Amino acid sequence: MLYRDEAIVLRTHKLGEADRIITLLTRQHGRVRAVAKGVRRTTSRFGSRLEPFTHVDLQLAEGRNLDTITQAETLTPFSKGLGLDYDRYTAGTVMLETADRLVSEEREPSVQQFLLLVGGLRAMVAGEHAPGQVLDSYLLRSLAVAGWAPSFDHCARCGTEGPHRWFNPSMGGVVCATCRVPGSASPSPETLALLGALLAGDWAVVDVAPARNLKEASGLVAAFLAWHLERALKSLVYVER
Ligand SMILES: [Zn+2]
């Protein structure tokens, strides 16, 4: 059985003498791992089309365990736009890794995650906004799509209208004085407003934000992501048992 789909190449690893296993985030079929035969030979008809970051149009043959890639055409070679800029390249790498982790179930369609990743990579290559903020905005939105929308306004636990002073990743964002637990951060109100703008993609606010707020926001996004990925991994281990 053959099927077509478009995908972003998330990562690759070697298989045998000349093959690779390609991990893809596809538009229609969610995360798919597929074999590209002979791709490491210089004569490969796939050329560089199956390298990380590439947006490809694929034909695949269903297999018992892994599918096999039978055709690949480049739609957008995002790696070409990212490769010359270290900050954009490393930020892009975090995006691929995050998509790989957040879409953990294979063949579970996640069109929204696919579109977010394509849009995020496009913004990263376009260079209209700083790479760190393109990344933070992508991370917050992909977490929200995964079902972990952070709250930067009302209390994440009791829902009381904000603004609130305290922030705790494990509680889902800002929390009120009653709900806060020891170890909660107390970011500046400007940083919380900036986080809301990053989540909403409100670039008019993000692009003019002071460096200290951008830095504080990035730290909180990283903490929020780390907490949820840790939990995602744990739940995956649990499912596989
Ligand atoms: Zn509360």
CSV table of C-alpha atoms and ligand atoms in Angstrom, one decimal:
chain,number,residue,atom,x,y,z
A,1,MET,CA,0.0,0.0,0.0
A,2,LEU,CA,1.4,3.4,-1.1
A,3,TYR,CA,0.5,6.7,0.4
A,4,ARG,CA,1.6,10.4,-0.1
A,5,ASP,CA,2.1,13.0,2.6
A,6,GLU,CA,4.2,16.1,3.2
A,7,ALA,CA,6.5,16.3,6.2
A,8,ILE,CA,9.3,18.0,8.1
A,9,VAL,CA,12.3,15.8,8.7
A,10,LEU,CA,12.9,15.8,12.5
A,11,ARG,CA,15.9,13.6,12.7
A,12,THR,CA,17.7,10.7,11.1
A,13,HIS,CA,19.9,7.8,12.2
A,14,LYS,CA,22.0,5.2,10.5
A,15,LEU,CA,20.6,1.8,9.7
A,16,GLY,CA,22.9,-1.0,8.3
A,17,GLU,CA,25.4,-0.1,5.6
A,18,ALA,CA,23.7,2.5,3.5
A,19,ASP,CA,20.2,3.2,4.9
A,20,ARG,CA,18.7,5.6,7.4
A,21,ILE,CA,15.7,5.7,9.6
A,22,ILE,CA,14.0,9.1,9.1
A,23,THR,CA,11.8,10.5,11.8
A,24,LEU,CA,9.1,12.7,10.2
A,25,LEU,CA,6.3,15.0,11.4
A,26,THR,CA,3.8,14.5,8.6
A,27,ARG,CA,0.7,16.6,7.9
A,28,GLN,CA,-1.8,13.8,7.8
A,29,HIS,CA,-0.2,10.9,9.6
A,30,GLY,CA,1.4,12.5,12.6
A,31,ARG,CA,4.8,11.3,13.6
A,32,VAL,CA,6.1,8.6,11.2
A,33,ARG,CA,9.5,6.7,11.3
A,34,ALA,CA,10.4,5.4,7.8
A,35,VAL,CA,13.3,3.7,6.2
A,36,ALA,CA,15.2,5.5,3.3
A,37,LYS,CA,17.1,2.8,1.5
A,38,GLY,CA,20.5,3.6,0.1
A,39,VAL,CA,20.3,7.2,1.2
A,40,ARG,CA,23.9,7.3,2.5
A,41,ARG,CA,25.3,6.3,-0.9
A,42,THR,CA,26.6,9.2,-3.0
A,43,THR,CA,24.4,7.9,-5.9
A,44,SER,CA,21.3,8.1,-3.8
A,45,ARG,CA,18.3,9.5,-5.7
A,46,PHE,CA,17.2,11.2,-2.5
A,47,GLY,CA,20.3,13.4,-2.3
A,48,SER,CA,20.0,15.8,0.6
A,49,ARG,CA,16.2,15.8,0.6
A,50,LEU,CA,15.9,13.7,3.8
A,51,GLU,CA,18.1,15.9,6.0
A,52,PRO,CA,16.7,17.5,9.2
A,53,PHE,CA,14.7,20.7,8.7
A,54,THR,CA,13.7,19.8,5.1
A,55,HIS,CA,10.0,20.2,4.2
A,56,VAL,CA,9.4,17.3,1.8
A,57,ASP,CA,6.6,15.8,-0.3
A,58,LEU,CA,6.8,12.0,0.1
A,59,GLN,CA,5.5,8.8,-1.2
A,60,LEU,CA,5.8,5.9,1.3
A,61,ALA,CA,5.1,2.2,1.2
A,62,GLU,CA,3.5,0.8,4.3
A,63,GLY,CA,5.5,-1.8,6.0
A,64,ARG,CA,4.9,-4.2,8.9
A,65,ASN,CA,7.1,-2.3,11.3
A,66,LEU,CA,8.5,0.7,9.5
A,67,ASP,CA,7.3,2.3,6.3
A,68,THR,CA,9.7,2.8,3.4
A,69,ILE,CA,10.2,6.1,1.6
A,70,THR,CA,9.9,5.5,-2.2
A,71,GLN,CA,9.9,9.1,-3.4
A,72,ALA,CA,10.9,12.5,-1.9
A,73,GLU,CA,10.7,16.0,-3.4
A,74,THR,CA,11.9,19.1,-1.6
A,75,LEU,CA,9.2,21.6,-0.9
A,76,THR,CA,11.2,24.0,1.3
A,77,PRO,CA,14.9,23.5,2.2
A,78,PHE,CA,14.7,25.2,5.6
A,79,SER,CA,18.2,24.1,6.5
A,80,LYS,CA,19.7,26.3,3.7
A,81,GLY,CA,18.1,29.4,5.4
A,82,LEU,CA,19.2,28.4,8.9
A,83,GLY,CA,22.6,26.9,8.2
A,84,LEU,CA,24.5,30.2,8.0
A,85,ASP,CA,23.2,31.7,11.3
A,86,TYR,CA,24.2,29.9,14.5
A,87,ASP,CA,21.5,31.3,16.7
A,88,ARG,CA,18.7,30.5,14.2
A,89,TYR,CA,20.1,27.1,13.6
A,90,THR,CA,20.4,26.1,17.2
A,91,ALA,CA,16.9,27.6,18.0
A,92,GLY,CA,15.6,25.6,15.0
A,93,THR,CA,17.1,22.4,16.4
A,94,VAL,CA,15.2,22.9,19.7
A,95,MET,CA,12.0,23.3,17.7
A,96,LEU,CA,12.6,19.9,15.9
A,97,GLU,CA,13.4,18.2,19.2
A,98,THR,CA,10.4,19.6,20.9
A,99,ALA,CA,8.1,18.5,18.0
A,100,ASP,CA,9.6,15.1,18.2
A,101,ARG,CA,8.9,14.9,22.0
A,102,LEU,CA,5.5,16.5,22.0
A,103,VAL,CA,4.1,14.4,19.2
A,104,SER,CA,5.2,11.2,20.9
A,105,GLU,CA,2.5,8.9,19.6
A,106,GLU,CA,3.2,7.5,16.1
A,107,ARG,CA,0.5,7.8,13.5
A,108,GLU,CA,-1.6,10.0,15.6
A,109,PRO,CA,-2.6,12.9,13.2
A,110,SER,CA,-1.5,16.3,14.6
A,111,VAL,CA,-2.1,18.7,11.8
A,112,GLN,CA,-1.9,21.7,14.2
A,113,GLN,CA,1.6,20.7,15.4
A,114,PHE,CA,2.7,20.2,11.8
A,115,LEU,CA,1.4,23.6,10.8
A,116,LEU,CA,3.0,25.3,13.9
A,117,LEU,CA,6.3,23.8,13.1
A,118,VAL,CA,6.2,24.8,9.4
A,119,GLY,CA,5.2,28.3,10.4
A,120,GLY,CA,7.9,28.5,13.1
A,121,LEU,CA,10.6,27.4,10.8
A,122,ARG,CA,9.4,29.8,8.1
A,123,ALA,CA,9.6,32.7,10.7
A,124,MET,CA,13.0,31.5,11.9
A,125,VAL,CA,14.3,31.6,8.3
A,126,ALA,CA,12.6,34.9,7.4
A,127,GLY,CA,14.5,36.7,10.2
A,128,GLU,CA,12.0,39.4,10.9
A,129,HIS,CA,12.0,38.6,14.6
A,130,ALA,CA,14.8,37.6,17.0
A,131,PRO,CA,15.5,33.9,17.0
A,132,GLY,CA,15.0,33.5,20.8
A,133,GLN,CA,11.5,34.9,20.6
A,134,VAL,CA,10.5,33.0,17.5
A,135,LEU,CA,11.5,29.9,19.5
A,136,ASP,CA,9.8,30.9,22.7
A,137,SER,CA,6.6,31.7,20.8
A,138,TYR,CA,6.7,28.3,19.1
A,139,LEU,CA,7.4,26.5,22.4
A,140,LEU,CA,4.4,28.1,24.2
A,141,ARG,CA,2.1,27.5,21.3
A,142,SER,CA,3.2,23.9,20.7
A,143,LEU,CA,2.7,23.2,24.5
A,144,ALA,CA,-0.8,24.7,24.2
A,145,VAL,CA,-1.7,22.5,21.2
A,146,ALA,CA,-0.4,19.5,23.2
A,147,GLY,CA,-3.0,20.4,25.9
A,148,TRP,CA,-0.7,22.3,28.3
A,149,ALA,CA,-1.8,25.9,27.6
A,150,PRO,CA,0.0,28.0,30.2
A,151,SER,CA,-1.9,30.8,31.9
A,152,PHE,CA,-0.3,34.2,32.3
A,153,ASP,CA,-3.3,36.0,33.5
A,154,HIS,CA,-5.9,34.2,35.7
A,155,CYS,CA,-4.8,31.8,38.4
A,156,ALA,CA,-4.0,28.4,36.8
A,157,ARG,CA,-5.4,26.6,39.7
A,158,CYS,CA,-8.6,28.4,40.9
A,159,GLY,CA,-9.2,30.7,37.9
A,160,THR,CA,-9.3,34.0,39.9
A,161,GLU,CA,-8.8,36.9,37.6
A,162,GLY,CA,-5.2,38.3,37.5
A,163,PRO,CA,-2.8,39.8,37.4
A,164,HIS,CA,-1.0,37.5,39.9
A,165,ARG,CA,2.6,37.6,41.1
A,166,TRP,CA,3.5,34.0,41.3
A,167,PHE,CA,4.5,31.6,38.5
A,168,ASN,CA,4.9,27.8,38.8
A,169,PRO,CA,5.4,25.5,35.8
A,170,SER,CA,4.0,22.5,37.6
A,171,MET,CA,0.7,24.4,38.4
A,172,GLY,CA,0.3,25.5,34.8
A,173,GLY,CA,1.4,29.1,34.9
A,174,VAL,CA,0.6,32.0,37.2
A,175,VAL,CA,-1.1,31.3,40.5
A,176,CYS,CA,-2.7,33.6,43.1
A,177,ALA,CA,-1.4,34.2,46.6
A,178,THR,CA,-3.8,31.6,48.0
A,179,CYS,CA,-2.8,28.8,45.5
A,180,ARG,CA,0.9,29.4,45.3
A,181,VAL,CA,3.3,26.8,46.6
A,182,PRO,CA,6.9,27.2,47.9
A,183,GLY,CA,9.4,27.5,45.2
A,184,SER,CA,7.2,29.6,42.9
A,185,ALA,CA,8.9,32.3,40.9
A,186,SER,CA,7.7,35.9,41.0
A,187,PRO,CA,8.5,37.4,37.6
A,188,SER,CA,7.9,41.0,36.8
A,189,PRO,CA,4.4,42.0,35.6
A,190,GLU,CA,6.0,43.2,32.3
A,191,THR,CA,7.5,39.7,31.8
A,192,LEU,CA,4.1,38.0,32.3
A,193,ALA,CA,2.5,40.4,29.8
A,194,LEU,CA,5.4,39.5,27.4
A,195,LEU,CA,4.7,35.8,27.9
A,196,GLY,CA,1.1,36.4,27.0
A,197,ALA,CA,2.2,38.2,23.8
A,198,LEU,CA,4.5,35.4,22.9
A,199,LEU,CA,1.7,32.9,23.3
A,200,ALA,CA,-0.6,35.0,21.2
A,201,GLY,CA,2.0,35.8,18.6
A,202,ASP,CA,1.6,39.6,19.3
A,203,TRP,CA,4.8,40.7,17.7
A,204,ALA,CA,4.1,44.4,18.0
A,205,VAL,CA,4.6,43.9,21.8
A,206,VAL,CA,7.4,41.2,21.6
A,207,ASP,CA,9.6,43.1,19.2
A,208,VAL,CA,10.0,46.2,21.4
A,209,ALA,CA,10.3,44.4,24.8
A,210,PRO,CA,13.3,45.2,27.0
A,211,ALA,CA,16.2,42.7,27.1
A,212,ARG,CA,15.7,41.9,30.8
A,213,ASN,CA,12.1,40.9,30.2
A,214,LEU,CA,12.9,38.8,27.2
A,215,LYS,CA,15.6,37.0,29.2
A,216,GLU,CA,13.3,36.4,32.2
A,217,ALA,CA,10.5,35.2,29.8
A,218,SER,CA,12.9,32.7,28.1
A,219,GLY,CA,13.9,31.3,31.4
A,220,LEU,CA,10.2,30.7,32.4
A,221,VAL,CA,9.4,29.2,29.0
A,222,ALA,CA,12.4,26.8,29.4
A,223,ALA,CA,11.2,25.8,32.9
A,224,PHE,CA,7.6,25.3,31.7
A,225,LEU,CA,8.8,23.1,28.7
A,226,ALA,CA,11.2,21.1,30.9
A,227,TRP,CA,8.5,20.3,33.4
A,228,HIS,CA,6.0,19.1,30.7
A,229,LEU,CA,8.5,17.2,28.7
A,230,GLU,CA,9.6,15.3,31.8
A,231,ARG,CA,6.0,14.5,32.4
A,232,ALA,CA,5.4,13.5,28.8
A,233,LEU,CA,8.4,11.2,28.9
A,234,LYS,CA,7.1,9.6,32.1
A,235,SER,CA,3.7,9.1,30.7
A,236,LEU,CA,5.1,7.5,27.6
A,237,VAL,CA,7.2,5.0,29.6
A,238,TYR,CA,4.0,4.2,31.5
A,239,VAL,CA,2.0,3.6,28.3
A,240,GLU,CA,4.7,1.3,26.9
A,241,ARG,CA,4.6,-0.9,30.0
B,1,ZN,ZN,-5.7,30.6,42.8
